[in-house]
mmCIF file of C-alpha atoms in Angstrom:
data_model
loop_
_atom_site.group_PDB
_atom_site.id
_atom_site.type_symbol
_atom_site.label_atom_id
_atom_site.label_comp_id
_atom_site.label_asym_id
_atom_site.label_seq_id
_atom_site.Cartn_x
_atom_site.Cartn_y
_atom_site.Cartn_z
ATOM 1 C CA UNK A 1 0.000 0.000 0.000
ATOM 2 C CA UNK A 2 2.187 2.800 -1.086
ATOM 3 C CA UNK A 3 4.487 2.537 1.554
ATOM 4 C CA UNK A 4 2.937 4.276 4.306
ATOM 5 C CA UNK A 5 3.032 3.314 8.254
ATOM 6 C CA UNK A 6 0.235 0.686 8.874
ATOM 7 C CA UNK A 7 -1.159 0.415 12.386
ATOM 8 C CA UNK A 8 -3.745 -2.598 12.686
ATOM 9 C CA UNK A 9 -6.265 -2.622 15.688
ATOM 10 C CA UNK A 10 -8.569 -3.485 17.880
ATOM 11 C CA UNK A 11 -8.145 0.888 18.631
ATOM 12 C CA UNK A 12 -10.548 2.316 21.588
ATOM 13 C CA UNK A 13 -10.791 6.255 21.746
ATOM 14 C CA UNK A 14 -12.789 8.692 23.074
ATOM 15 C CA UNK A 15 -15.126 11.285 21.512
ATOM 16 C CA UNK A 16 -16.995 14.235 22.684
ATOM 17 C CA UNK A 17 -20.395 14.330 20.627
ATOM 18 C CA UNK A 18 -23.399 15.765 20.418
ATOM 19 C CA UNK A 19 -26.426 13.228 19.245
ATOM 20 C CA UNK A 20 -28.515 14.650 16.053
ATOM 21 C CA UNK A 21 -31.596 12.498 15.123
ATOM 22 C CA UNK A 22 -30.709 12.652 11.420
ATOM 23 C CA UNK A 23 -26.886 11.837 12.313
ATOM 24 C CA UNK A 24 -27.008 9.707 15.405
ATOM 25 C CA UNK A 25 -25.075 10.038 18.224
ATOM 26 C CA UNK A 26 -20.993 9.998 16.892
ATOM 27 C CA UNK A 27 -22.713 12.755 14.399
ATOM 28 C CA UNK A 28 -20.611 12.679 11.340
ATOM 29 C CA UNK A 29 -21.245 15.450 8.894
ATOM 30 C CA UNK A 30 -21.086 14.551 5.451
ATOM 31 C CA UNK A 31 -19.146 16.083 3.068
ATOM 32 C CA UNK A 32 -19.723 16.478 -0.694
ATOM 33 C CA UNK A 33 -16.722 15.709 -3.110
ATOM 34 C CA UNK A 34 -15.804 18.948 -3.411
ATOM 35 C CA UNK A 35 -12.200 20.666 -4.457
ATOM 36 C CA UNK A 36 -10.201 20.769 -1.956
ATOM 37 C CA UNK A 37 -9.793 24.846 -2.681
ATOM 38 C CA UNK A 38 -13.221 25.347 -1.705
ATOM 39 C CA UNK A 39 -13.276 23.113 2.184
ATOM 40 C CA UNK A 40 -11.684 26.234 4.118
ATOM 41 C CA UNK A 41 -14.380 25.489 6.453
ATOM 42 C CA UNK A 42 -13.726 21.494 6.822
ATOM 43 C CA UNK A 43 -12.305 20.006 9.666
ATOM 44 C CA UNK A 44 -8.973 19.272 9.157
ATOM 45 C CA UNK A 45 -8.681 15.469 7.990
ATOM 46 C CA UNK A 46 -12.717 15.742 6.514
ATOM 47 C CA UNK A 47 -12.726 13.449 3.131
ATOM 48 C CA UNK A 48 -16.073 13.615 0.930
ATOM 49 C CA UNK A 49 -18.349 11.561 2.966
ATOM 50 C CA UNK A 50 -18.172 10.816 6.402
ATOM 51 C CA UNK A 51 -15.254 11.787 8.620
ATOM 52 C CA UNK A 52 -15.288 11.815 12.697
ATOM 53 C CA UNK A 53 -12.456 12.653 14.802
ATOM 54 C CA UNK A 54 -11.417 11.021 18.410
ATOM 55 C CA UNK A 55 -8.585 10.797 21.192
ATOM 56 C CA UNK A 56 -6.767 8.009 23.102
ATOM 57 C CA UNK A 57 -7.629 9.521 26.130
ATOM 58 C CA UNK A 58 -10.684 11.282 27.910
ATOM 59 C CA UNK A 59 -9.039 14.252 28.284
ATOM 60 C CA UNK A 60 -7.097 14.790 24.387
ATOM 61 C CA UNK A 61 -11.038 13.923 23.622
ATOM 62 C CA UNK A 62 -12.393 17.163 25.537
ATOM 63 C CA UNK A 63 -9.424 19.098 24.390
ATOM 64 C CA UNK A 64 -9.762 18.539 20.836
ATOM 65 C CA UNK A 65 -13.562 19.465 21.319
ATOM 66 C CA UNK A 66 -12.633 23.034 22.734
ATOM 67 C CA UNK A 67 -9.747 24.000 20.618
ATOM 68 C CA UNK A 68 -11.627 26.081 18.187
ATOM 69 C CA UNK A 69 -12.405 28.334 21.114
ATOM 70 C CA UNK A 70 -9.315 28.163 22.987
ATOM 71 C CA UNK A 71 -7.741 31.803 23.248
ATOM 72 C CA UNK A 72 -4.309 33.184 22.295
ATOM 73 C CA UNK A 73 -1.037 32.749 23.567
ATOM 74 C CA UNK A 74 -1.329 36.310 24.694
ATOM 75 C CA UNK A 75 -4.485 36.273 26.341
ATOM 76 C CA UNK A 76 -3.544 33.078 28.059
ATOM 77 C CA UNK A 77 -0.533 33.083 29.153
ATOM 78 C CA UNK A 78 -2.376 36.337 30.708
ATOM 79 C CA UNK A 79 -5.297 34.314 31.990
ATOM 80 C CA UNK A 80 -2.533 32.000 33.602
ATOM 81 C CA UNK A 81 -0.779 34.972 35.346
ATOM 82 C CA UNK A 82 -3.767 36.193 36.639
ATOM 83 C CA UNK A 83 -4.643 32.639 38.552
ATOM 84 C CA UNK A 84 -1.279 32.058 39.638
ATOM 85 C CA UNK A 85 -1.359 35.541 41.270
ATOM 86 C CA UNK A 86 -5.072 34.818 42.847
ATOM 87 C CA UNK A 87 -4.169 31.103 44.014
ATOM 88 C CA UNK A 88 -7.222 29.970 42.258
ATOM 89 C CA UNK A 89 -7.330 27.066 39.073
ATOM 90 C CA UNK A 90 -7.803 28.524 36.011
ATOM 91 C CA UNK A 91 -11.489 26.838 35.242
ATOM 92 C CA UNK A 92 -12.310 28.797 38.947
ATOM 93 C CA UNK A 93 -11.059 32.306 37.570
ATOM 94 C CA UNK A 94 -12.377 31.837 33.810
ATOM 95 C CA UNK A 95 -16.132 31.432 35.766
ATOM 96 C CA UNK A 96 -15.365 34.569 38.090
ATOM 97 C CA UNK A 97 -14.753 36.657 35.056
ATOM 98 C CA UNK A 98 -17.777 35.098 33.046
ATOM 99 C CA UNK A 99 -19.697 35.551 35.771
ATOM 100 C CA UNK A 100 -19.130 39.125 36.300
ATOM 101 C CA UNK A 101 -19.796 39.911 32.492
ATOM 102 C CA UNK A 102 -15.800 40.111 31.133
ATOM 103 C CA UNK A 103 -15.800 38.866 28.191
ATOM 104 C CA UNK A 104 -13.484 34.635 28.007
ATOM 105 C CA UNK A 105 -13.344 32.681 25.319
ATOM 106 C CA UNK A 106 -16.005 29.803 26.097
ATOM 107 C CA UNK A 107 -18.108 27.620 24.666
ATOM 108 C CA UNK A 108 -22.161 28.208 25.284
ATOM 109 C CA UNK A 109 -24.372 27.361 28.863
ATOM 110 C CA UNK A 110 -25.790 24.712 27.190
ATOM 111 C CA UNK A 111 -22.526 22.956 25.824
ATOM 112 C CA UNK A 112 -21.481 20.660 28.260
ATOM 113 C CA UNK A 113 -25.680 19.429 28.747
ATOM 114 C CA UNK A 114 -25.794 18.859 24.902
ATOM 115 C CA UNK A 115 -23.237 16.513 25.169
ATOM 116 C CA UNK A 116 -22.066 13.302 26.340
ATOM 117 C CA UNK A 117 -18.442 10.882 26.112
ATOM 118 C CA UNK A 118 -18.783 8.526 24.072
ATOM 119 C CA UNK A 119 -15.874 5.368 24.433
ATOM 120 C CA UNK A 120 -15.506 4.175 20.760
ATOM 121 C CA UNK A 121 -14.374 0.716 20.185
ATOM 122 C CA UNK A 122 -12.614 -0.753 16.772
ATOM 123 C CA UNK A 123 -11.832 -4.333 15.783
ATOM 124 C CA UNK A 124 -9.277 -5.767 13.573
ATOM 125 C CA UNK A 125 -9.080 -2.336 11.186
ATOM 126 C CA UNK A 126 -6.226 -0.921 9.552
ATOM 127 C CA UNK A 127 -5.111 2.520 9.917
ATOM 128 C CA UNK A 128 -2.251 5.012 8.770
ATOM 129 C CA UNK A 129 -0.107 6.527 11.021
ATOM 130 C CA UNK A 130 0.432 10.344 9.935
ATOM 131 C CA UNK A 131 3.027 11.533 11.676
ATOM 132 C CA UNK A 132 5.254 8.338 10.461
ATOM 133 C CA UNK A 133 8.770 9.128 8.512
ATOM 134 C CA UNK A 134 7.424 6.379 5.963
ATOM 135 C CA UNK A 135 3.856 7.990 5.524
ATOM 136 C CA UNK A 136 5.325 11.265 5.143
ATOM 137 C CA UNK A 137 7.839 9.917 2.338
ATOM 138 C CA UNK A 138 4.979 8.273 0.620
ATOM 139 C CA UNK A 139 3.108 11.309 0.380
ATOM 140 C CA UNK A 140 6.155 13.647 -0.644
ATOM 141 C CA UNK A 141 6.319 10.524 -3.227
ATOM 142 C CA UNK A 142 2.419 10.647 -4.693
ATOM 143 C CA UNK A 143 2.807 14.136 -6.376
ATOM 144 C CA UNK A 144 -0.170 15.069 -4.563
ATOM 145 C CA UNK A 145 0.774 17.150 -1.538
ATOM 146 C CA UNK A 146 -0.319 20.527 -2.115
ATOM 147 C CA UNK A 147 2.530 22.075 0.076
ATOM 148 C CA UNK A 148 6.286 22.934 -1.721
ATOM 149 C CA UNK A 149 8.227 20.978 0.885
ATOM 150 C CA UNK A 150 5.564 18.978 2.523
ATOM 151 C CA UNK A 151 6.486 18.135 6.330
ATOM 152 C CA UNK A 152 4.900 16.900 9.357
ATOM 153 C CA UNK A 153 3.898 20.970 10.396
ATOM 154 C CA UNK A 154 2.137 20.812 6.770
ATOM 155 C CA UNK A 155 0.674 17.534 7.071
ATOM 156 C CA UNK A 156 -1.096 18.693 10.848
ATOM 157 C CA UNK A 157 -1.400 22.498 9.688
ATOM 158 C CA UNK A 158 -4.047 24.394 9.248
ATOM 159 C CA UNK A 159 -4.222 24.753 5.284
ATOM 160 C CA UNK A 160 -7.116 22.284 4.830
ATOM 161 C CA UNK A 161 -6.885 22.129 0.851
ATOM 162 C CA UNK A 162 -3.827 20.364 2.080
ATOM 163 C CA UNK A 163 -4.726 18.455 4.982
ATOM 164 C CA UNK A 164 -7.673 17.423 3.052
ATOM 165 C CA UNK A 165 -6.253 16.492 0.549
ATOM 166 C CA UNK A 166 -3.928 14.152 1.790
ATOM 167 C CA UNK A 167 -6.669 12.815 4.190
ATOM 168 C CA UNK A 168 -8.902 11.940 1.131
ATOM 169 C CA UNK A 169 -5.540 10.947 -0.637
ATOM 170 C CA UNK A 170 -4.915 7.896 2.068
ATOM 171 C CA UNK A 171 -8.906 7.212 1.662
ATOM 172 C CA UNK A 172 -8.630 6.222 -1.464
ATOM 173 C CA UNK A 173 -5.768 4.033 -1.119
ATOM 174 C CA UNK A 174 -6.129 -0.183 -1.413
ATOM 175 C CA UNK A 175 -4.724 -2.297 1.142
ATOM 176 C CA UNK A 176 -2.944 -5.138 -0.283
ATOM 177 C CA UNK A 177 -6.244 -7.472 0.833
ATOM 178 C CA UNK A 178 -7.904 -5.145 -1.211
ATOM 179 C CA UNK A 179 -9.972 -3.207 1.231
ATOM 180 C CA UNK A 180 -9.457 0.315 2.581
ATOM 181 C CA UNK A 181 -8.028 2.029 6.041
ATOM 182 C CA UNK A 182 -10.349 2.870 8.706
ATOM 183 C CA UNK A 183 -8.945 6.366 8.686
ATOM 184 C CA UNK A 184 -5.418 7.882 10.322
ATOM 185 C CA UNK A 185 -3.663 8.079 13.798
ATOM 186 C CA UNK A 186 -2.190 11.555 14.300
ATOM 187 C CA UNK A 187 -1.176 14.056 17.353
ATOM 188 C CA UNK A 188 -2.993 16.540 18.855
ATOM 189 C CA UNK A 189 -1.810 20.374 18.313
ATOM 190 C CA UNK A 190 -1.982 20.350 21.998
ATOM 191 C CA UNK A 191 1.166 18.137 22.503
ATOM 192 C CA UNK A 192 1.290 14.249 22.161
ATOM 193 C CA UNK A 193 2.602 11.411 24.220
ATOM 194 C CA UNK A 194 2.953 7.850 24.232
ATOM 195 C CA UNK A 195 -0.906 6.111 24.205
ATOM 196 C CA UNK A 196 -1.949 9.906 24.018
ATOM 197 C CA UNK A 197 -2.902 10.120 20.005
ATOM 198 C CA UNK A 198 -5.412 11.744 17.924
ATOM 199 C CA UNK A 199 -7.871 9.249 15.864
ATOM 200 C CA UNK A 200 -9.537 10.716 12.334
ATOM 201 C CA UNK A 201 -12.110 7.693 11.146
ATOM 202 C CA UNK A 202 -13.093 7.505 7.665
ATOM 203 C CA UNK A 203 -17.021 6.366 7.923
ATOM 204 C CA UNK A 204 -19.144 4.570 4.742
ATOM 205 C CA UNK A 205 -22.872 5.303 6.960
ATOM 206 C CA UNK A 206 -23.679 7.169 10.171
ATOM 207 C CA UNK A 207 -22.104 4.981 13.443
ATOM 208 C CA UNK A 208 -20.880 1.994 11.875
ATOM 209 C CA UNK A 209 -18.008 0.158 12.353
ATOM 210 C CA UNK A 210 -17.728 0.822 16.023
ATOM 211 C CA UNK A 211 -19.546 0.152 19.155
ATOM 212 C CA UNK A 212 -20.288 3.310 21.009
ATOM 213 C CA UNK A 213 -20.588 3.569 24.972
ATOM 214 C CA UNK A 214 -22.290 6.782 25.918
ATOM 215 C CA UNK A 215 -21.418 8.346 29.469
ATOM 216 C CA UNK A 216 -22.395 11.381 30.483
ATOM 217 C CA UNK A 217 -19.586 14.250 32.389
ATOM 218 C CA UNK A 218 -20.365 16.796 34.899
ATOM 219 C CA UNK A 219 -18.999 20.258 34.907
ATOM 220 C CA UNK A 220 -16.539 18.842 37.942
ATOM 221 C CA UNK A 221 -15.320 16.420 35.475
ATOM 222 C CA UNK A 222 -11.502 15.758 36.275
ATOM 223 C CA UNK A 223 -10.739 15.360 32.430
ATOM 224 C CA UNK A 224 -12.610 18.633 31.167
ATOM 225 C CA UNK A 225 -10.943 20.526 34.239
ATOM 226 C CA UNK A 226 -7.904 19.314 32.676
ATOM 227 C CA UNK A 227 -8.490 20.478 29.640
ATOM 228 C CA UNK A 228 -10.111 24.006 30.571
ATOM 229 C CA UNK A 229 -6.196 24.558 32.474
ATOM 230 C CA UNK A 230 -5.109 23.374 28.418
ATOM 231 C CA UNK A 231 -6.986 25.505 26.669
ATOM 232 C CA UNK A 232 -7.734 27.732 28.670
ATOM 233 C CA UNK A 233 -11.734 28.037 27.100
ATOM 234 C CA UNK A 234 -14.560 28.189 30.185
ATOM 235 C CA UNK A 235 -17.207 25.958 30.201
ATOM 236 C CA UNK A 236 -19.605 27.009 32.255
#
């Protein structure tokens, strides 16, 4: 298969979701086979069809749900100052300033209620791993990257005609058994670690292919605490 970095399962992961009737509960939006100039708005590994994202652990899982919101370096290396100086946690200062009407960067009251964890397990698939030398030559190799140089910081950047791309790229690839990968292992922009990666699963219907566990998480949630100090995004 090209060359690229095969990982086979069983995988478990975590994903934060929010259940749609018309999408289920892992809630894959489906994407039209579109160029890849025109998916600016995509999700960075999206593919035409179904795409949904999920982490290794609970808490990668609630930061990759609340990195769209998280503020900048500025403002939170700021926000950290600020709690250091008060002796408070940073989810405990980011509510105080909500609270009194200064504007955070958070996600809505009704986030955290909308939602639930869902544990997401995966049998005997096959899957790329990104972030591997190999995968990376192979993709330098296709002609198809989309980037002049084409490195790891392209291949988990934020230029989605590129990450797209290459996402819908490894899709279409054949296994030598003749089937096709589940989807792609890569890390998290938040920092990886060993048994700590990012999981982007390549769908053909809504919530197949897996067997979901749904669990709901409270707003004293050890994980999401964890990841508010991350991000440094209040969920209220």
């Amino acid at each position: 298969m090209t060359g690229m970095a095969l990982l086979e399962g069983p995988v478990n992961m975590y994903r934060v979701s929010q259940a749609r009737l018309d999408r289920g509960p892992l809630n894959p939006r489906p994407r039209p086979d579109t160029p890849a100039m025109f998916r600016t708005e995509w999700n960075r590994f999206d593919t035409p069809g179904l795409t949904i994202y999920g982490a290794e652990k609970r808490v990668t899982a609630f930061v990759e749900s609340l990195a769209y919101k998280a503020p900048s370096a500025n403002d939170f290396a700021g926000l950290h100052e600020e709690a250091k100086f008060l002796g408070v946690e940073l989810h405990v200062l980011l509510q105080e300033l909500r609270d009194a009407g200064v504007p955070v960067e958070g996600v809505d009251a009704d986030w955290r209620s909308e939602r639930a964890m869902y544990e997401l397990q995966y049998g005997t698939a096959t899957w790329v791993d990104l972030a591997n030398m190999d995968t990376l030559m192979a993709i330098r190799a296709s002609g198809i990257s989309g980037a002049p140089k084409m490195t790891i910081s392209d291949l988990t950047g934020d230029d989605r005609e590129v990450t797209t791309r290459i996402a819908s790229w490894i899709r279409d690839q054949k296994l030598d058994t003749g089937g096709s990968t589940q989807g792609l292992r890569y890390p998290s922009k938040f920092g990886v670690s060993e048994g700590n990666h990012c999981w982007a699963v390549f769908m053909d219907k809504p919530n197949t292919g897996c067997s979901p566990i749904k669990k709901n998480f409270a707003a004293d949630d050890p994980d999401l605490l964890h990841a508010i100090r991350i991000t440094g995004v209040s969920v209220p």
